[in-house]
mmCIF file with all atom_site columns, C-alpha atoms in Angstrom:
data_model
loop_
_atom_site.group_PDB
_atom_site.id
_atom_site.type_symbol
_atom_site.label_atom_id
_atom_site.label_alt_id
_atom_site.label_comp_id
_atom_site.label_asym_id
_atom_site.label_entity_id
_atom_site.label_seq_id
_atom_site.pdbx_PDB_ins_code
_atom_site.Cartn_x
_atom_site.Cartn_y
_atom_site.Cartn_z
_atom_site.occupancy
_atom_site.B_iso_or_equiv
_atom_site.pdbx_formal_charge
_atom_site.auth_seq_id
_atom_site.auth_comp_id
_atom_site.auth_asym_id
_atom_site.auth_atom_id
_atom_site.pdbx_PDB_model_num
ATOM 1   C CA . MET A 1 1   ? 74.047  105.243 95.740  1.00 91.00 ? 21  MET A CA 1
ATOM 2   C CA . ARG A 1 2   ? 74.923  102.551 98.296  1.00 94.00 ? 22  ARG A CA 1
ATOM 3   C CA . TYR A 1 3   ? 72.147  100.272 97.041  1.00 96.00 ? 23  TYR A CA 1
ATOM 4   C CA . ALA A 1 4   ? 73.169  100.809 93.425  1.00 95.00 ? 24  ALA A CA 1
ATOM 5   C CA . MET A 1 5   ? 76.787  99.897  94.197  1.00 96.00 ? 25  MET A CA 1
ATOM 6   C CA . GLY A 1 6   ? 75.629  96.871  96.207  1.00 95.00 ? 26  GLY A CA 1
ATOM 7   C CA . ALA A 1 7   ? 73.405  95.711  93.336  1.00 96.00 ? 27  ALA A CA 1
ATOM 8   C CA . LEU A 1 8   ? 76.291  96.188  90.896  1.00 96.00 ? 28  LEU A CA 1
ATOM 9   C CA . GLY A 1 9   ? 78.563  94.124  93.155  1.00 95.00 ? 29  GLY A CA 1
ATOM 10  C CA . VAL A 1 10  ? 76.008  91.332  93.486  1.00 96.00 ? 30  VAL A CA 1
ATOM 11  C CA . GLY A 1 11  ? 75.503  91.346  89.720  1.00 96.00 ? 31  GLY A CA 1
ATOM 12  C CA . LEU A 1 12  ? 79.241  91.109  89.063  1.00 96.00 ? 32  LEU A CA 1
ATOM 13  C CA . MET A 1 13  ? 79.573  88.266  91.586  1.00 93.00 ? 33  MET A CA 1
ATOM 14  C CA . ALA A 1 14  ? 76.719  86.406  89.886  1.00 94.00 ? 34  ALA A CA 1
ATOM 15  C CA . TYR A 1 15  ? 78.366  86.931  86.490  1.00 94.00 ? 35  TYR A CA 1
ATOM 16  C CA . GLY A 1 16  ? 81.692  85.616  87.857  1.00 88.00 ? 36  GLY A CA 1
ATOM 17  C CA . ALA A 1 17  ? 79.951  82.610  89.414  1.00 87.00 ? 37  ALA A CA 1
ATOM 18  C CA . SER A 1 18  ? 78.260  81.835  86.101  1.00 89.00 ? 38  SER A CA 1
ATOM 19  C CA . LEU A 1 19  ? 81.600  81.973  84.301  1.00 87.00 ? 39  LEU A CA 1
ATOM 20  C CA . VAL A 1 20  ? 83.147  79.605  86.825  1.00 85.00 ? 40  VAL A CA 1
ATOM 21  C CA . TRP A 1 21  ? 80.174  77.254  86.552  1.00 84.00 ? 41  TRP A CA 1
ATOM 22  C CA . ARG A 1 22  ? 80.129  77.265  82.720  1.00 86.00 ? 42  ARG A CA 1
ATOM 23  C CA . THR A 1 23  ? 83.874  76.663  82.328  1.00 83.00 ? 43  THR A CA 1
ATOM 24  C CA . GLY A 1 24  ? 83.803  73.717  84.698  1.00 76.00 ? 44  GLY A CA 1
ATOM 25  C CA . SER A 1 25  ? 86.531  75.153  86.919  1.00 80.00 ? 45  SER A CA 1
ATOM 26  C CA . ALA A 1 26  ? 84.460  75.301  90.090  1.00 82.00 ? 46  ALA A CA 1
ATOM 27  C CA . ALA A 1 27  ? 86.596  72.622  91.770  1.00 84.00 ? 47  ALA A CA 1
ATOM 28  C CA . GLU A 1 28  ? 89.797  74.523  90.941  1.00 85.00 ? 48  GLU A CA 1
ATOM 29  C CA . VAL A 1 29  ? 88.346  77.757  92.323  1.00 83.00 ? 49  VAL A CA 1
ATOM 30  C CA . ALA A 1 30  ? 87.230  75.952  95.483  1.00 86.00 ? 50  ALA A CA 1
ATOM 31  C CA . VAL A 1 31  ? 90.740  74.537  95.975  1.00 88.00 ? 51  VAL A CA 1
ATOM 32  C CA . TRP A 1 32  ? 92.212  77.999  95.446  1.00 84.00 ? 52  TRP A CA 1
ATOM 33  C CA . LEU A 1 33  ? 89.808  79.576  97.942  1.00 86.00 ? 53  LEU A CA 1
ATOM 34  C CA . VAL A 1 34  ? 90.491  76.915  100.587 1.00 92.00 ? 54  VAL A CA 1
ATOM 35  C CA . GLY A 1 35  ? 94.226  77.346  99.993  1.00 89.00 ? 55  GLY A CA 1
ATOM 36  C CA . ALA A 1 36  ? 93.915  81.111  100.384 1.00 87.00 ? 56  ALA A CA 1
ATOM 37  C CA . VAL A 1 37  ? 92.074  80.746  103.691 1.00 91.00 ? 57  VAL A CA 1
ATOM 38  C CA . LEU A 1 38  ? 94.629  78.232  104.984 1.00 93.00 ? 58  LEU A CA 1
ATOM 39  C CA . LEU A 1 39  ? 97.545  80.408  103.853 1.00 88.00 ? 59  LEU A CA 1
ATOM 40  C CA . HIS A 1 40  ? 96.018  83.419  105.589 1.00 85.00 ? 60  HIS A CA 1
ATOM 41  C CA . ASP A 1 41  ? 95.227  81.617  108.848 1.00 91.00 ? 61  ASP A CA 1
ATOM 42  C CA . ALA A 1 42  ? 98.429  79.577  109.062 1.00 93.00 ? 62  ALA A CA 1
ATOM 43  C CA . VAL A 1 43  ? 101.006 82.038  107.708 1.00 88.00 ? 63  VAL A CA 1
ATOM 44  C CA . VAL A 1 44  ? 99.855  85.601  107.112 1.00 81.00 ? 64  VAL A CA 1
ATOM 45  C CA . ALA A 1 45  ? 97.857  86.284  110.300 1.00 85.00 ? 65  ALA A CA 1
ATOM 46  C CA . PRO A 1 46  ? 100.485 84.874  112.731 1.00 90.00 ? 66  PRO A CA 1
ATOM 47  C CA . LEU A 1 47  ? 103.221 86.735  110.848 1.00 86.00 ? 67  LEU A CA 1
ATOM 48  C CA . VAL A 1 48  ? 101.314 90.031  111.012 1.00 79.00 ? 68  VAL A CA 1
ATOM 49  C CA . LEU A 1 49  ? 100.570 89.565  114.710 1.00 84.00 ? 69  LEU A CA 1
ATOM 50  C CA . GLY A 1 50  ? 104.202 88.715  115.479 1.00 88.00 ? 70  GLY A CA 1
ATOM 51  C CA . VAL A 1 51  ? 105.521 91.721  113.572 1.00 84.00 ? 71  VAL A CA 1
ATOM 52  C CA . GLY A 1 52  ? 102.958 93.931  115.305 1.00 80.00 ? 72  GLY A CA 1
ATOM 53  C CA . LEU A 1 53  ? 104.188 92.749  118.692 1.00 86.00 ? 73  LEU A CA 1
ATOM 54  C CA . LEU A 1 54  ? 107.812 93.318  117.694 1.00 87.00 ? 74  LEU A CA 1
ATOM 55  C CA . LEU A 1 55  ? 107.020 96.849  116.514 1.00 83.00 ? 75  LEU A CA 1
ATOM 56  C CA . GLY A 1 56  ? 105.430 97.852  119.809 1.00 82.00 ? 76  GLY A CA 1
ATOM 57  C CA . ALA A 1 57  ? 108.426 99.938  120.870 1.00 82.00 ? 77  ALA A CA 1
ATOM 58  C CA . VAL A 1 58  ? 109.266 101.453 117.465 1.00 80.00 ? 78  VAL A CA 1
ATOM 59  C CA . PRO A 1 59  ? 108.588 105.218 117.438 1.00 80.00 ? 79  PRO A CA 1
ATOM 60  C CA . ALA A 1 60  ? 107.055 105.321 113.930 1.00 81.00 ? 80  ALA A CA 1
ATOM 61  C CA . ARG A 1 61  ? 105.294 101.969 114.250 1.00 82.00 ? 81  ARG A CA 1
ATOM 62  C CA . GLY A 1 62  ? 102.175 103.092 112.374 1.00 85.00 ? 82  GLY A CA 1
ATOM 63  C CA . LEU A 1 63  ? 104.235 104.123 109.376 1.00 89.00 ? 83  LEU A CA 1
ATOM 64  C CA . VAL A 1 64  ? 106.269 100.921 109.517 1.00 86.00 ? 84  VAL A CA 1
ATOM 65  C CA . ARG A 1 65  ? 103.106 98.839  109.765 1.00 84.00 ? 85  ARG A CA 1
ATOM 66  C CA . GLY A 1 66  ? 101.635 100.681 106.779 1.00 88.00 ? 86  GLY A CA 1
ATOM 67  C CA . ALA A 1 67  ? 104.764 100.068 104.730 1.00 90.00 ? 87  ALA A CA 1
ATOM 68  C CA . LEU A 1 68  ? 104.703 96.396  105.684 1.00 87.00 ? 88  LEU A CA 1
ATOM 69  C CA . VAL A 1 69  ? 101.040 96.101  104.677 1.00 86.00 ? 89  VAL A CA 1
ATOM 70  C CA . VAL A 1 70  ? 101.807 97.646  101.279 1.00 92.00 ? 90  VAL A CA 1
ATOM 71  C CA . ALA A 1 71  ? 104.888 95.443  100.823 1.00 91.00 ? 91  ALA A CA 1
ATOM 72  C CA . GLY A 1 72  ? 102.909 92.367  101.849 1.00 87.00 ? 92  GLY A CA 1
ATOM 73  C CA . GLY A 1 73  ? 100.101 93.147  99.434  1.00 88.00 ? 93  GLY A CA 1
ATOM 74  C CA . LEU A 1 74  ? 102.524 93.694  96.572  1.00 91.00 ? 94  LEU A CA 1
ATOM 75  C CA . THR A 1 75  ? 104.284 90.454  97.449  1.00 90.00 ? 95  THR A CA 1
ATOM 76  C CA . LEU A 1 76  ? 101.038 88.488  97.479  1.00 85.00 ? 96  LEU A CA 1
ATOM 77  C CA . ILE A 1 77  ? 100.169 89.875  94.059  1.00 87.00 ? 97  ILE A CA 1
ATOM 78  C CA . ALA A 1 78  ? 103.626 89.030  92.685  1.00 88.00 ? 98  ALA A CA 1
ATOM 79  C CA . LEU A 1 79  ? 103.928 85.638  94.378  1.00 86.00 ? 99  LEU A CA 1
ATOM 80  C CA . PRO A 1 80  ? 102.612 83.502  91.489  1.00 82.00 ? 100 PRO A CA 1
ATOM 81  C CA . VAL A 1 81  ? 105.206 84.797  89.027  1.00 82.00 ? 101 VAL A CA 1
ATOM 82  C CA . LEU A 1 82  ? 107.955 84.918  91.660  1.00 83.00 ? 102 LEU A CA 1
ATOM 83  C CA . LEU A 1 83  ? 107.407 81.252  92.501  1.00 84.00 ? 103 LEU A CA 1
ATOM 84  C CA . ALA A 1 84  ? 106.911 80.097  88.906  1.00 75.00 ? 104 ALA A CA 1
ATOM 85  C CA . PRO A 1 85  ? 109.681 77.677  88.012  1.00 70.00 ? 105 PRO A CA 1
ATOM 86  C CA . TYR A 1 86  ? 112.104 79.036  85.458  1.00 67.00 ? 106 TYR A CA 1
ATOM 87  C CA . ARG A 1 87  ? 111.966 77.140  82.225  1.00 66.00 ? 107 ARG A CA 1
ATOM 88  C CA . PRO A 1 88  ? 113.248 78.385  78.915  1.00 65.00 ? 108 PRO A CA 1
ATOM 89  C CA . ARG A 1 89  ? 110.095 78.860  76.899  1.00 62.00 ? 109 ARG A CA 1
ATOM 90  C CA . ALA A 1 90  ? 109.522 78.594  73.215  1.00 66.00 ? 110 ALA A CA 1
ATOM 91  C CA . ASN A 1 91  ? 107.057 81.468  73.562  1.00 69.00 ? 111 ASN A CA 1
ATOM 92  C CA . ARG A 1 92  ? 109.051 84.400  74.930  1.00 69.00 ? 112 ARG A CA 1
ATOM 93  C CA . SER A 1 93  ? 105.888 86.422  75.557  1.00 70.00 ? 113 SER A CA 1
ATOM 94  C CA . VAL A 1 94  ? 104.966 84.173  78.501  1.00 69.00 ? 114 VAL A CA 1
ATOM 95  C CA . LEU A 1 95  ? 106.280 85.900  81.658  1.00 69.00 ? 115 LEU A CA 1
ATOM 96  C CA . PRO A 1 96  ? 108.655 88.094  79.610  1.00 73.00 ? 116 PRO A CA 1
ATOM 97  C CA . LEU A 1 97  ? 109.697 90.583  82.329  1.00 80.00 ? 117 LEU A CA 1
ATOM 98  C CA . PRO A 1 98  ? 112.348 90.399  85.074  1.00 81.00 ? 118 PRO A CA 1
ATOM 99  C CA . TYR A 1 99  ? 109.750 89.962  87.838  1.00 85.00 ? 119 TYR A CA 1
ATOM 100 C CA . GLU A 1 100 ? 112.222 89.335  90.670  1.00 88.00 ? 120 GLU A CA 1
ATOM 101 C CA . ARG A 1 101 ? 114.102 92.549  89.905  1.00 91.00 ? 121 ARG A CA 1
ATOM 102 C CA . ASN A 1 102 ? 110.883 94.534  89.558  1.00 92.00 ? 122 ASN A CA 1
ATOM 103 C CA . TRP A 1 103 ? 109.571 93.180  92.864  1.00 93.00 ? 123 TRP A CA 1
ATOM 104 C CA . LEU A 1 104 ? 112.819 94.135  94.596  1.00 95.00 ? 124 LEU A CA 1
ATOM 105 C CA . LEU A 1 105 ? 112.583 97.620  93.078  1.00 96.00 ? 125 LEU A CA 1
ATOM 106 C CA . LEU A 1 106 ? 109.023 97.977  94.394  1.00 95.00 ? 126 LEU A CA 1
ATOM 107 C CA . MET A 1 107 ? 110.115 96.850  97.869  1.00 96.00 ? 127 MET A CA 1
ATOM 108 C CA . ALA A 1 108 ? 112.953 99.393  97.786  1.00 97.00 ? 128 ALA A CA 1
ATOM 109 C CA . LEU A 1 109 ? 110.516 102.103 96.660  1.00 97.00 ? 129 LEU A CA 1
ATOM 110 C CA . VAL A 1 110 ? 108.116 101.296 99.516  1.00 96.00 ? 130 VAL A CA 1
ATOM 111 C CA . ALA A 1 111 ? 111.007 101.444 102.013 1.00 95.00 ? 131 ALA A CA 1
ATOM 112 C CA . LEU A 1 112 ? 112.301 104.694 100.504 1.00 97.00 ? 132 LEU A CA 1
ATOM 113 C CA . LEU A 1 113 ? 108.876 106.357 100.599 1.00 96.00 ? 133 LEU A CA 1
ATOM 114 C CA . ALA A 1 114 ? 108.257 105.227 104.183 1.00 94.00 ? 134 ALA A CA 1
ATOM 115 C CA . THR A 1 115 ? 111.676 106.550 105.225 1.00 93.00 ? 135 THR A CA 1
ATOM 116 C CA . ALA A 1 116 ? 111.086 109.857 103.429 1.00 95.00 ? 136 ALA A CA 1
ATOM 117 C CA . LEU A 1 117 ? 107.679 110.226 105.078 1.00 94.00 ? 137 LEU A CA 1
ATOM 118 C CA . ALA A 1 118 ? 109.161 109.475 108.514 1.00 91.00 ? 138 ALA A CA 1
ATOM 119 C CA . ALA A 1 119 ? 111.905 112.060 107.907 1.00 92.00 ? 139 ALA A CA 1
ATOM 120 C CA . ALA A 1 120 ? 109.363 114.648 106.742 1.00 93.00 ? 140 ALA A CA 1
ATOM 121 C CA . ARG A 1 121 ? 107.210 114.051 109.827 1.00 91.00 ? 141 ARG A CA 1
ATOM 122 C CA . HIS A 1 122 ? 110.249 114.376 112.081 1.00 90.00 ? 142 HIS A CA 1
ATOM 123 C CA . ALA A 1 123 ? 111.341 117.604 110.357 1.00 92.00 ? 143 ALA A CA 1
ATOM 124 C CA . HIS A 1 124 ? 107.804 118.987 110.669 1.00 92.00 ? 144 HIS A CA 1
ATOM 125 C CA . ARG A 1 125 ? 107.745 118.215 114.420 1.00 90.00 ? 145 ARG A CA 1
ATOM 126 C CA . LEU A 1 126 ? 111.117 119.932 114.873 1.00 91.00 ? 146 LEU A CA 1
ATOM 127 C CA . TRP A 1 127 ? 109.892 122.967 112.944 1.00 93.00 ? 147 TRP A CA 1
ATOM 128 C CA . GLN A 1 128 ? 106.724 123.159 115.039 1.00 91.00 ? 148 GLN A CA 1
ATOM 129 C CA . ASN A 1 129 ? 108.691 122.930 118.301 1.00 89.00 ? 149 ASN A CA 1
ATOM 130 C CA . ARG A 1 130 ? 111.022 125.704 117.187 1.00 90.00 ? 150 ARG A CA 1
ATOM 131 C CA . HIS A 1 131 ? 108.202 128.063 116.281 1.00 85.00 ? 151 HIS A CA 1
ATOM 132 C CA . ARG A 1 132 ? 106.118 127.795 119.437 1.00 80.00 ? 152 ARG A CA 1
#
């Protein structure tokens, strides 16, 4: 099964590379990839390390780190539309949703779920201590 999945992955990568090559956008993809590496190394990695150091004394640091990873991933996915300049468009179907509001709602949901999980873990520990 592992070899089959590996072969499928290599095949899909080759198909993607052929699409990039045929459309003539190889230079744009290369710029995007270099930008992604630079963004990761210059911004994301130092930020993650700094937050990890700051969370060293937090009791539920694993849960907080997990919530931050989820929030960071969602933010990276939403970043292109969040940073897109607002221009009234003739075609209303281009970026038709309130992306900023939806992103804020997702961030609030991640925080709410992390808080609820921390509360449930705390309640479970209290219950276990009472029934020993």
